[in-house]
Amino acid sequence: HERRYEARVPSQYRATDDGSILMLRTYPFGTSLNLELAQSLYTTVENLIAEMDPASYHRSMFVELGGEVRNRVEEYRVITTDALRNLVGGMTLQVLLLILYFRQPLRLGRFRTIFGKTAGLVTGVLRQLIGAILIAVPLVLSIIWTFGIASLVVGGLNTITVFLFVILFGLGIDFGIHTYSRYLETRLEGGDVLTSLEAAVIKTGGGIVTAAFTTAAAFYALMVADFKGFSDFGFIAGTGILASMVAMLLLLPAFVTLGEKLGVIHAVSVTVGDPKPLDTRPIRGYRPVVIGALVLVGVVLLFVPQLSFEYNFRNLRSNLPGLQGVKAKIHDLKMDAEGEDLGSSAVVLADNPEDLVALVEVLDSIRVHDTDFPTIQKVESIFDKFPQDQEEKLGIIREIRTTVDEEALDVVTGEDRERLLRLRTALDVDTPFTLDDVPLSTKRKFVGRDGTIGNFAFVYPSVLLRDGLNSIEFASDLNSLSSMEGITVPSGRTYFASSGSIVAADMLLLMQRDSKVAITLTSVVIVIALFIAFRSVTHTLLVVSPLVVGFALLWALQLLFGIKYNLFNMIMLPVIIGYGVDDGVHLLRRYLEEGAGSLRRVMKTTGWAVVMTTMTTSAAFGGLIFVRHGGLQSMGKLAVTGLFLVMLAALVFLIAALQWWEVRGGPLKPEHFGDGENGPS
């Protein structure tokens, strides 16, 4: 009996049985959700450990830090580091693609001496940078404008918007590629500088304006979301699109003119083949392409409801193996010390002790009666730390003490007498046990900064809260989601429980609701904007068609390979929508400008520009695939896949649809488009 009793007495330290590992817990004056506070606490503890130098006591001694504070700090460090790498790597790859696409001839044959050839080679190599410089400089200026405006409107960046530097660089490059490609194309056909700039700014510029306003509208539609990640992303991205449009249509022509005067621009073909001859042969195989795509869309739409969502928060965090070992040790120590690892608790704060007692009773009632999917394992308050029904128990103690004094002490000898004397000392209690008598080590987590005991309770879950569905159920059982009425006690007061998991559950539900609204609003805004720009239902449907087919292909891949949407990659859907519309706008405008029989020419000119813009934009998003944060990784994967699929749909399905329309119903008339053959400016 004595051994059983001693085994139930917890140690004042959390340690392994052999004493090789000891755990100390530090409580911040605040919440780990406050990144600045978490960083300050983490740095302070690190400095204290460094000052103590555990290895100086024994070479085998070392200290490891773990817990939510370290998780948040390390994740922030990973995100900022990866953001910088992604910015440098993505922009470097984009510039290299520009250099390759707008390459210029070296022309070393005209030099006869070694010195002349060397100088010509150096000059020729530097000339390769001209196209990239002409596009990059106005684009960088537009990004500076964008984040200057953003700093005034939305303030700082968050986990999602921090990557907008490289994303805007990729999206803005598209306008520069289309503008400069059209300029070089016209120069190759014999146009002078002014004529070529007019073709680039007025003809191609019309498509850029249409694409920019529809894409910006798609991003601005995200601002209706209550989810700050969506709303901030939408404002900054939409503003960046408009700023890059202005820069490319106003600044790029000025830089091109300067380059021509300095003699550093030499117009060479950036397309495959010679664009001059008008190849009017029809595109082959257009019927099976159109029919097959429409069948695919119909089939995929039947299975779209089966698309899944990623609810496991662990898969959306940074993959930091160094933290897993510490986490495992903490779990084992909790199991050894308490016989259970209750996980992250929620906290509910009452106004007074009476309401706290009532709150605990209500929560215990929920725990007991929830048999369908119970999520509450334990409710703990300061009142659990001292005995209940003390007067009744004091009466029993007095009876035992009387028995010991009058009957036992006179007849017991030896070790039994010593044990009885210890018992007699423990029985010397005549007054109730108060909160002040509870040891500080036991009540520490209930004590506030000013030393007073708080009127709050911890609610421990019985399910793993890294699963978003479990978090939602846990928050629902506590009646503490923002859409719920809270927990009401007999006094009439209402209270809400709070924790990181409850905030995450609320955010998850909010994001799911807002994403549906944002996507719907984005689609409606784009269709309206396209109809205003083209003034034709047929043209509008043709521009939107690559988007529909592209998403059908994307959803088919998601269904086949189990690719899930999540809190992060959902924000890529408006990006893919806006980008898919851009491809359709540029291809259709060029076809309307060139007229019947021009589809092969459109493919060789604007089509290659579409391929190039997709590659540069994918380079911007592709860097996210290699970051260590699971959520950001999923953003990159979905964006790159979606961009290539809508490009494929534009270059294959839209061209095939235009060919079928031309063969069956005659060519689309330019006069149907805007104000004439040049279209709206």
XYZ file of C-alpha atoms in Angstrom:
681
model
C 0.000 0.000 0.000
C 2.842 2.364 0.843
C 4.529 1.786 -2.534
C 1.218 2.336 -4.319
C 0.723 5.594 -2.443
C 4.248 6.858 -3.169
C 3.873 6.001 -6.857
C 0.853 8.296 -7.037
C 2.772 11.262 -5.638
C 4.091 13.227 -8.629
C 7.652 14.473 -8.735
C 8.208 18.202 -8.542
C 10.231 17.871 -11.767
C 9.356 16.435 -15.164
C 12.204 14.034 -15.781
C 12.879 10.563 -17.119
C 13.150 7.713 -14.647
C 16.931 7.638 -14.929
C 17.188 11.400 -14.518
C 19.057 11.853 -17.784
C 16.498 14.304 -19.186
C 14.854 17.137 -17.248
C 12.191 19.431 -18.706
C 11.572 23.022 -17.593
C 8.634 24.994 -18.950
C 8.771 28.758 -19.522
C 5.527 30.733 -19.673
C 5.521 33.993 -21.669
C 3.678 37.118 -20.559
C 1.491 36.965 -23.635
C 0.760 34.570 -26.463
C 3.040 32.718 -28.855
C 0.833 34.041 -31.663
C 2.561 37.386 -31.096
C 5.659 36.867 -33.226
C 7.581 39.783 -31.732
C 6.985 38.470 -28.203
C 7.886 34.921 -29.248
C 11.156 36.104 -30.804
C 12.027 38.130 -27.710
C 11.366 35.196 -25.362
C 13.247 32.751 -27.569
C 16.285 35.037 -27.805
C 16.271 35.673 -24.058
C 16.224 31.962 -23.233
C 18.937 31.252 -25.805
C 21.149 33.918 -24.238
C 20.572 32.526 -20.733
C 21.571 29.053 -21.879
C 24.687 30.429 -23.552
C 25.651 32.242 -20.325
C 25.163 29.108 -18.229
C 27.247 27.023 -20.659
C 25.869 23.598 -19.582
C 28.876 21.774 -21.060
C 31.138 23.531 -18.552
C 29.469 21.478 -15.802
C 29.854 18.243 -17.732
C 30.709 17.693 -21.385
C 27.610 15.530 -21.900
C 25.196 18.232 -20.696
C 23.261 20.221 -23.299
C 19.975 22.114 -23.545
C 17.358 21.895 -26.307
C 14.455 24.265 -26.814
C 11.055 23.135 -28.043
C 7.415 24.093 -28.002
C 5.115 26.461 -29.855
C 7.302 29.527 -29.294
C 10.292 27.937 -30.972
C 8.095 26.500 -33.731
C 6.820 29.960 -34.649
C 10.229 31.614 -34.485
C 11.927 28.917 -36.550
C 9.103 28.918 -39.083
C 9.386 32.688 -39.462
C 13.134 32.370 -40.014
C 12.579 29.670 -42.624
C 9.952 31.696 -44.471
C 12.045 34.885 -44.554
C 15.154 32.977 -45.658
C 13.258 31.106 -48.346
C 11.564 34.325 -49.467
C 14.948 35.939 -50.076
C 16.274 32.873 -51.904
C 13.105 32.665 -53.974
C 13.337 36.362 -54.813
C 16.950 36.123 -55.980
C 16.591 32.751 -57.702
C 13.259 33.491 -59.360
C 14.269 36.901 -60.676
C 17.604 35.535 -61.917
C 15.853 32.760 -63.855
C 13.356 35.231 -65.291
C 16.132 37.540 -66.472
C 17.981 34.603 -68.046
C 14.823 33.627 -69.921
C 14.479 37.205 -71.175
C 18.088 37.221 -72.330
C 17.560 33.944 -74.174
C 14.313 35.087 -75.767
C 15.522 38.528 -76.859
C 19.031 37.428 -77.794
C 20.853 39.541 -80.396
C 23.528 38.554 -82.961
C 27.203 38.909 -82.035
C 28.260 39.891 -85.597
C 31.977 39.282 -85.124
C 32.672 38.761 -88.819
C 33.057 42.468 -89.525
C 36.074 42.690 -87.197
C 39.465 41.701 -88.638
C 41.861 42.151 -85.721
C 42.007 40.170 -82.501
C 41.442 43.369 -80.570
C 38.435 44.222 -82.671
C 36.954 40.737 -82.325
C 37.509 40.824 -78.544
C 35.878 44.216 -78.241
C 33.061 43.064 -80.502
C 32.563 39.947 -78.399
C 32.370 41.974 -75.170
C 29.986 44.442 -76.772
C 27.914 41.612 -78.232
C 27.649 39.837 -74.882
C 26.573 43.039 -73.178
C 24.030 43.606 -75.937
C 22.347 40.339 -74.937
C 21.263 42.068 -71.736
C 19.450 44.898 -73.512
C 16.058 43.190 -73.774
C 16.149 42.114 -70.139
C 17.229 45.592 -68.985
C 14.575 47.383 -71.038
C 11.846 45.262 -69.432
C 13.287 44.797 -65.945
C 13.972 48.447 -65.118
C 10.387 49.722 -65.648
C 9.095 46.593 -63.926
C 11.252 47.088 -60.830
C 10.083 50.708 -60.669
C 6.440 49.546 -60.826
C 7.051 47.081 -57.970
C 8.573 49.885 -55.875
C 5.471 51.985 -56.540
C 3.257 49.049 -55.593
C 4.843 48.316 -52.240
C 5.050 52.000 -51.444
C 1.272 52.211 -51.872
C 0.807 48.925 -49.998
C 2.798 50.189 -47.006
C 0.370 53.091 -46.695
C -2.786 51.010 -47.135
C -2.219 47.555 -45.612
C 0.958 48.107 -43.583
C 3.243 45.079 -43.288
C 3.426 41.814 -45.185
C 2.254 38.400 -44.018
C 3.223 34.797 -44.740
C 1.471 34.877 -48.106
C 2.159 38.417 -49.352
C 5.873 38.296 -48.525
C 6.385 36.361 -51.779
C 4.613 38.974 -53.904
C 7.917 40.616 -54.854
C 8.867 37.790 -57.174
C 5.261 37.005 -58.115
C 4.657 40.569 -59.347
C 7.944 40.449 -61.203
C 6.706 37.359 -63.024
C 3.239 38.756 -63.746
C 4.526 42.179 -64.833
C 7.100 40.714 -67.198
C 4.220 39.436 -69.337
C 3.271 42.954 -70.407
C 6.880 43.773 -71.235
C 7.356 40.612 -73.289
C 4.234 41.235 -75.379
C 5.097 44.916 -75.907
C 8.773 44.470 -76.777
C 8.134 41.374 -78.918
C 5.612 43.307 -81.009
C 8.049 46.201 -81.340
C 10.849 43.933 -82.616
C 8.463 42.095 -84.932
C 7.342 45.334 -86.586
C 10.947 46.541 -86.876
C 11.865 43.307 -88.635
C 9.078 43.898 -91.129
C 10.643 47.242 -92.083
C 8.874 49.643 -89.731
C 10.749 52.604 -88.289
C 11.006 53.278 -84.569
C 7.848 55.385 -84.336
C 5.732 52.993 -86.410
C 6.963 50.011 -84.408
C 6.235 51.727 -81.097
C 2.744 52.614 -82.295
C 2.092 48.971 -83.175
C 3.398 47.858 -79.771
C 1.632 50.477 -77.661
C -1.651 50.893 -79.547
C -2.337 47.450 -81.011
C -0.659 45.144 -78.509
C -1.191 47.749 -75.807
C -4.949 47.396 -76.237
C -4.677 43.735 -75.286
C -2.401 44.611 -72.388
C -4.898 47.145 -71.055
C -7.738 44.631 -71.342
C -5.708 41.866 -69.728
C -4.390 44.161 -66.988
C -7.792 45.483 -65.969
C -9.443 42.053 -65.997
C -6.582 40.502 -64.004
C -6.477 43.411 -61.565
C -10.234 43.160 -61.145
C -9.815 39.464 -60.370
C -7.303 40.278 -57.644
C -9.254 43.219 -56.245
C -12.264 40.922 -55.885
C -10.303 39.166 -53.129
C -10.544 42.316 -51.011
C -14.128 41.459 -50.059
C -12.765 38.541 -48.028
C -12.560 38.878 -44.260
C -9.528 36.587 -44.347
C -6.621 39.052 -44.243
C -4.323 36.801 -46.250
C -6.792 37.010 -49.163
C -7.648 40.689 -48.881
C -4.041 41.936 -48.589
C -2.883 39.661 -51.396
C -5.714 40.894 -53.617
C -4.982 44.580 -53.033
C -1.217 44.358 -53.508
C -1.423 42.048 -56.548
C -4.145 44.111 -58.237
C -2.252 47.353 -57.643
C 0.953 45.740 -58.891
C -0.710 44.606 -62.129
C -1.959 48.127 -62.900
C 1.384 49.672 -61.952
C 3.291 47.291 -64.237
C 0.852 48.030 -67.073
C 1.493 51.762 -66.717
C 5.251 51.190 -66.559
C 5.318 49.018 -69.678
C 3.118 51.297 -71.782
C 4.747 54.576 -70.697
C 8.303 53.866 -69.548
C 9.257 50.935 -71.794
C 8.727 52.920 -75.047
C 10.904 55.696 -73.625
C 13.695 53.235 -72.793
C 13.368 51.632 -76.242
C 13.676 55.020 -77.918
C 16.787 55.754 -75.873
C 18.237 52.362 -76.773
C 17.663 53.012 -80.470
C 19.404 56.391 -80.250
C 22.370 54.805 -78.486
C 22.501 52.055 -81.104
C 22.269 49.171 -78.623
C 19.054 47.636 -80.011
C 19.239 45.389 -83.050
C 15.961 43.860 -84.160
C 16.255 40.100 -84.666
C 13.652 37.378 -84.861
C 12.462 36.095 -81.482
C 10.067 33.594 -83.052
C 10.487 30.262 -84.794
C 10.437 30.782 -88.526
C 9.962 33.910 -90.598
C 6.755 35.751 -89.642
C 6.519 37.681 -92.908
C 4.848 35.175 -95.227
C 1.161 34.782 -94.411
C 0.555 31.047 -94.127
C -3.194 30.730 -94.572
C -3.407 26.956 -94.366
C -6.012 25.832 -91.780
C -4.904 24.221 -88.548
C -5.298 20.444 -88.717
C -7.192 18.289 -86.235
C -9.273 21.109 -84.813
C -12.500 19.077 -84.616
C -11.256 16.271 -82.311
C -9.468 18.854 -80.158
C -12.626 20.916 -79.589
C -14.906 17.900 -79.137
C -12.449 16.096 -76.851
C -11.960 19.179 -74.686
C -15.699 19.754 -74.306
C -16.240 16.099 -73.361
C -13.425 16.376 -70.804
C -15.025 19.471 -69.277
C -18.369 17.711 -68.983
C -16.902 14.599 -67.378
C -14.687 16.485 -64.940
C -17.573 18.688 -63.795
C -19.377 15.553 -62.638
C -16.498 14.687 -60.289
C -15.557 18.181 -59.097
C -17.464 17.713 -55.790
C -14.939 14.961 -54.958
C -12.023 17.427 -54.845
C -10.579 17.234 -51.349
C -9.267 19.788 -48.878
C -6.142 19.460 -46.727
C -7.188 19.682 -43.082
C -3.947 18.403 -41.547
C -2.152 21.550 -40.395
C 1.097 19.628 -39.930
C 1.375 19.194 -43.702
C 1.133 22.964 -44.137
C 3.964 23.924 -41.811
C 7.698 24.067 -42.282
C 9.450 20.732 -42.459
C 12.098 21.222 -39.770
C 13.519 17.829 -38.754
C 15.491 19.428 -35.910
C 12.271 20.201 -34.060
C 10.856 16.690 -34.289
C 13.371 15.156 -31.853
C 12.633 17.767 -29.190
C 8.906 17.320 -29.713
C 9.215 13.560 -29.194
C 11.156 14.052 -25.950
C 8.563 16.509 -24.613
C 5.793 14.052 -25.439
C 7.585 11.199 -23.653
C 8.220 13.309 -20.563
C 4.572 14.319 -20.349
C 3.549 10.690 -20.625
C 5.994 9.680 -17.879
C 5.058 12.510 -15.529
C 1.308 12.688 -16.062
C 0.439 9.413 -17.754
C -0.938 11.384 -20.705
C -0.075 14.094 -23.191
C -3.148 16.296 -23.291
C -1.863 18.467 -26.114
C -2.616 22.152 -26.593
C -5.435 23.354 -24.373
C -8.034 26.037 -24.885
C -8.591 28.699 -22.224
C -11.867 30.210 -21.080
C -11.742 33.275 -18.813
C -14.513 34.139 -16.340
C -15.267 37.442 -14.623
C -15.336 36.004 -11.106
C -14.793 32.734 -9.158
C -18.505 31.946 -9.078
C -18.797 32.081 -12.884
C -15.610 30.036 -13.165
C -17.124 27.236 -11.094
C -20.271 27.394 -13.231
C -18.208 27.342 -16.425
C -16.357 24.220 -15.326
C -19.682 22.527 -14.527
C -21.093 23.401 -17.957
C -17.962 22.180 -19.732
C -17.904 18.973 -17.718
C -21.533 18.424 -18.645
C -20.654 18.854 -22.335
C -17.783 16.402 -21.930
C -19.970 13.781 -20.293
C -22.970 14.031 -22.600
C -21.084 14.318 -25.916
C -21.105 10.702 -27.072
C -21.232 11.168 -30.881
C -17.769 12.678 -31.349
C -16.322 13.695 -27.965
C -13.456 16.169 -28.206
C -13.070 17.317 -24.568
C -10.896 15.129 -22.394
C -10.387 17.216 -19.287
C -11.342 20.586 -17.781
C -8.947 22.037 -15.220
C -9.150 25.119 -13.006
C -7.465 26.345 -9.846
C -10.255 24.775 -7.819
C -8.963 21.351 -8.865
C -5.811 22.077 -6.878
C -7.345 21.974 -3.402
C -9.896 19.639 -1.735
C -13.623 20.040 -2.081
C -16.108 19.408 0.805
C -13.401 20.354 3.268
C -15.594 20.640 6.367
C -16.797 17.073 5.952
C -13.250 15.870 5.366
C -11.944 17.830 8.375
C -14.463 15.981 10.536
C -13.134 12.634 9.330
C -9.548 13.800 9.969
C -10.467 14.728 13.578
C -11.962 11.273 14.130
C -8.814 9.584 12.802
C -6.630 11.861 14.948
C -8.653 10.995 18.039
C -8.312 7.293 17.284
C -4.535 7.640 16.908
C -4.149 9.699 20.098
C -6.353 7.573 22.316
C -5.899 4.050 20.983
C -2.989 3.524 18.611
C 0.046 5.373 19.992
C 0.067 3.440 23.268
C 0.125 0.010 21.651
C 2.307 0.485 18.531
C 6.099 0.212 18.706
C 9.175 0.264 16.458
C 8.944 1.349 12.809
C 5.168 1.222 12.937
C 5.194 3.798 15.717
C 7.459 6.108 13.663
C 5.075 5.859 10.727
C 2.129 6.510 12.989
C 3.827 9.605 14.371
C 4.321 10.903 10.813
C 0.655 10.259 10.186
C -0.223 12.082 13.414
C 1.721 15.125 12.230
C -0.115 15.069 8.914
C -3.441 14.873 10.772
C -2.754 18.039 12.718
C -5.155 20.117 10.547
C -8.044 22.153 11.938
C -8.667 24.883 9.343
C -9.781 24.612 5.716
C -7.159 24.535 2.979
C -7.142 27.842 1.019
C -5.721 28.907 -2.344
C -2.856 30.589 -0.510
C -1.851 27.180 0.854
C -1.477 25.664 -2.637
C 2.237 25.386 -3.536
C 3.369 27.908 -6.132
C 4.760 25.130 -8.336
C 1.257 23.644 -8.521
C -0.721 26.842 -9.106
C 1.862 28.738 -11.175
C -0.012 28.433 -14.463
C -3.082 29.983 -12.841
C -1.193 32.988 -11.474
C -1.160 36.252 -13.399
C 1.661 38.729 -13.874
C 0.596 40.691 -10.777
C 0.580 37.549 -8.620
C -3.181 37.185 -8.398
C -4.958 33.952 -9.303
C -6.912 34.173 -12.540
C -10.474 33.053 -12.998
C -9.879 30.797 -15.958
C -9.969 27.136 -16.869
C -7.968 24.981 -19.252
C -9.908 22.728 -21.598
C -7.818 19.826 -22.907
C -8.796 18.051 -26.142
C -9.215 14.326 -26.569
C -8.410 14.540 -30.298
C -5.367 15.648 -32.293
C -5.901 19.303 -33.152
C -3.403 19.302 -36.005
C -6.345 17.917 -37.965
C -8.451 20.905 -38.988
C -11.694 18.934 -38.816
C -10.913 17.982 -35.209
C -10.166 21.629 -34.419
C -13.521 22.655 -35.861
C -15.332 19.991 -33.813
C -13.433 20.994 -30.661
C -14.315 24.661 -31.155
C -17.928 23.696 -31.900
C -18.199 21.652 -28.701
C -16.977 24.707 -26.826
C -19.541 26.808 -28.729
C -16.733 29.254 -29.385
C -16.519 29.757 -33.139
C -17.172 33.346 -34.231
C -20.521 32.260 -35.666
C -21.634 30.773 -32.327
C -23.168 32.269 -29.221
C -20.588 31.132 -26.665
C -21.036 29.427 -23.280
C -23.724 30.920 -21.045
C -23.648 30.386 -17.255
C -26.516 30.786 -14.755
C -25.512 34.390 -14.000
C -26.479 35.241 -17.578
C -22.946 36.034 -18.690
C -21.570 34.511 -21.884
C -17.980 33.358 -22.333
C -15.861 32.153 -25.252
C -12.947 29.732 -25.155
C -9.840 30.652 -27.096
C -6.680 28.942 -28.343
C -4.482 28.713 -31.393
C -6.462 25.746 -32.659
C -9.781 27.573 -32.227
C -8.392 30.566 -34.131
C -7.145 28.177 -36.838
C -10.552 26.478 -37.022
C -12.300 29.830 -37.316
C -9.813 30.948 -39.965
C -10.301 27.709 -41.884
C -14.078 28.113 -42.002
C -13.695 31.805 -42.861
C -11.269 31.039 -45.677
C -13.501 28.333 -47.128
C -16.443 30.708 -47.123
C -14.474 33.646 -48.502
C -12.778 31.570 -51.193
C -16.125 30.608 -52.686
C -17.292 34.212 -52.643
C -13.993 35.489 -54.035
C -13.802 32.945 -56.860
C -17.410 33.563 -57.838
C -16.983 37.339 -57.719
C -13.687 37.107 -59.614
C -15.303 35.099 -62.394
C -18.254 37.470 -62.677
C -16.011 40.554 -62.710
C -13.798 39.050 -65.420
C -16.736 38.158 -67.662
C -18.202 41.656 -67.286
C -14.842 43.303 -67.953
C -14.284 41.175 -71.049
C -17.736 41.924 -72.398
C -17.138 45.654 -71.909
C -13.772 45.366 -73.671
C -14.897 43.182 -76.607
C -18.570 44.205 -76.801
C -19.376 40.712 -78.017
C -20.742 37.653 -76.275
C -18.938 35.382 -78.741
C -15.574 37.040 -78.179
C -16.054 36.937 -74.432
C -16.857 33.231 -74.463
C -13.858 32.523 -76.686
C -11.497 34.351 -74.307
C -12.925 32.516 -71.302
C -12.902 29.094 -72.980
C -9.165 28.347 -72.381
C -9.758 29.089 -68.732
C -12.603 26.573 -68.524
C -10.636 23.871 -70.346
C -7.474 24.628 -68.362
C -9.279 24.248 -65.049
C -10.891 21.029 -66.263
C -7.386 19.669 -66.926
C -6.198 20.912 -63.533
C -9.114 19.338 -61.684
C -8.614 16.081 -63.585
C -4.993 15.939 -62.379
C -6.072 16.777 -58.822
C -8.635 14.004 -58.857
C -6.199 11.470 -60.331
C -3.261 12.249 -58.026
C -5.098 13.358 -54.897
C -3.794 16.949 -54.992
C -5.654 18.882 -52.313
C -6.585 22.500 -51.820
C -5.533 24.114 -48.551
C -5.337 27.389 -46.647
C -2.453 28.577 -48.825
C -2.852 27.347 -52.379
C -6.491 28.457 -52.619
C -5.153 31.966 -53.178
C -3.526 30.796 -56.407
C -6.894 30.215 -58.076
C -7.516 33.911 -58.860
C -3.927 34.109 -60.181
C -4.551 31.214 -62.584
C -7.918 32.692 -63.577
C -6.407 36.094 -64.325
C -3.488 34.604 -66.195
C -5.662 32.286 -68.297
C -7.749 35.254 -69.373
C -4.578 37.138 -70.383
C -3.577 34.359 -72.778
C -6.998 34.318 -74.397
C -7.117 38.109 -74.711
C -3.755 38.389 -76.496
C -4.384 35.507 -78.890
C -7.901 36.605 -79.834
C -6.928 40.251 -80.291
C -4.071 39.308 -82.604
C -6.338 37.038 -84.630
C -8.949 39.777 -84.955
C -6.238 42.166 -86.051
C -4.736 39.824 -88.663
C -8.028 38.430 -89.988
C -8.981 35.139 -91.634
C -6.270 32.617 -92.370
C -3.860 34.122 -89.842
C -3.936 31.468 -87.137
C -0.519 30.067 -88.046
C 0.963 33.555 -87.961
C -0.738 34.209 -84.617
C 0.795 31.012 -83.252
C 4.281 31.995 -84.472
C 4.130 35.509 -83.046
C 1.759 36.025 -80.132
C 1.740 32.298 -79.419
C 5.453 32.275 -78.687
C 5.054 35.362 -76.523
C 2.379 33.489 -74.552
C 4.784 30.565 -74.072
C 7.504 32.933 -72.896
C 5.243 34.768 -70.442
C 4.114 31.441 -68.999
C 7.712 30.356 -68.520
C 8.739 33.589 -66.798
C 5.691 33.626 -64.545
C 6.206 29.954 -63.717
C 9.784 30.804 -62.794
C 8.357 33.259 -60.266
C 6.059 30.704 -58.700
C 8.309 27.712 -59.277
C 10.736 28.835 -56.606
C 8.035 28.213 -54.020
C 8.200 24.493 -54.799
C 11.621 24.325 -53.172
C 10.853 26.186 -49.930
C 10.589 24.250 -46.680
C 7.094 25.459 -45.791
C 4.443 22.931 -46.824
C 1.729 25.496 -47.490
C 3.957 27.684 -49.671
C 5.187 24.595 -51.499
C 1.610 23.746 -52.401
C 1.129 27.307 -53.720
C 4.050 26.890 -56.104
C 2.984 23.450 -57.323
C -0.612 24.472 -57.981
C 0.392 27.751 -59.655
C 2.950 26.222 -62.033
C 0.637 23.352 -62.959
C -2.319 25.648 -63.478
C -0.368 28.198 -65.536
C 0.954 25.586 -67.951
C -2.454 23.983 -68.323
C -4.282 27.238 -69.137
C -1.460 28.080 -71.582
C -1.896 24.671 -73.213
C -5.649 25.215 -73.401
C -5.140 28.638 -75.002
C -2.623 27.453 -77.603
C -4.474 24.259 -78.480
C -8.179 24.572 -77.677
C -8.662 28.283 -78.428
C -6.755 28.058 -81.712
C -8.761 24.962 -82.666
C -12.019 26.683 -81.698
C -11.109 29.728 -83.800
C -10.280 27.478 -86.743
C -13.617 25.667 -86.459
C -15.452 28.958 -86.204
C -13.633 30.238 -89.272
C -14.382 27.115 -91.308
C -18.024 26.737 -90.284
C -19.279 30.245 -89.785
C -16.781 32.525 -91.433
C -14.013 34.467 -89.719
C -14.634 36.669 -86.731
C -14.957 40.217 -87.959
C -12.619 42.900 -86.561
C -15.482 45.375 -86.621
C -17.138 43.283 -83.903
C -14.215 44.208 -81.715
C -14.098 47.584 -80.044
C -13.711 50.680 -82.211
C -12.245 49.105 -85.320
C -9.262 47.056 -86.287
C -7.066 48.561 -83.628
C -9.555 47.757 -80.915
C -10.011 49.777 -77.761
C -6.966 51.622 -76.562
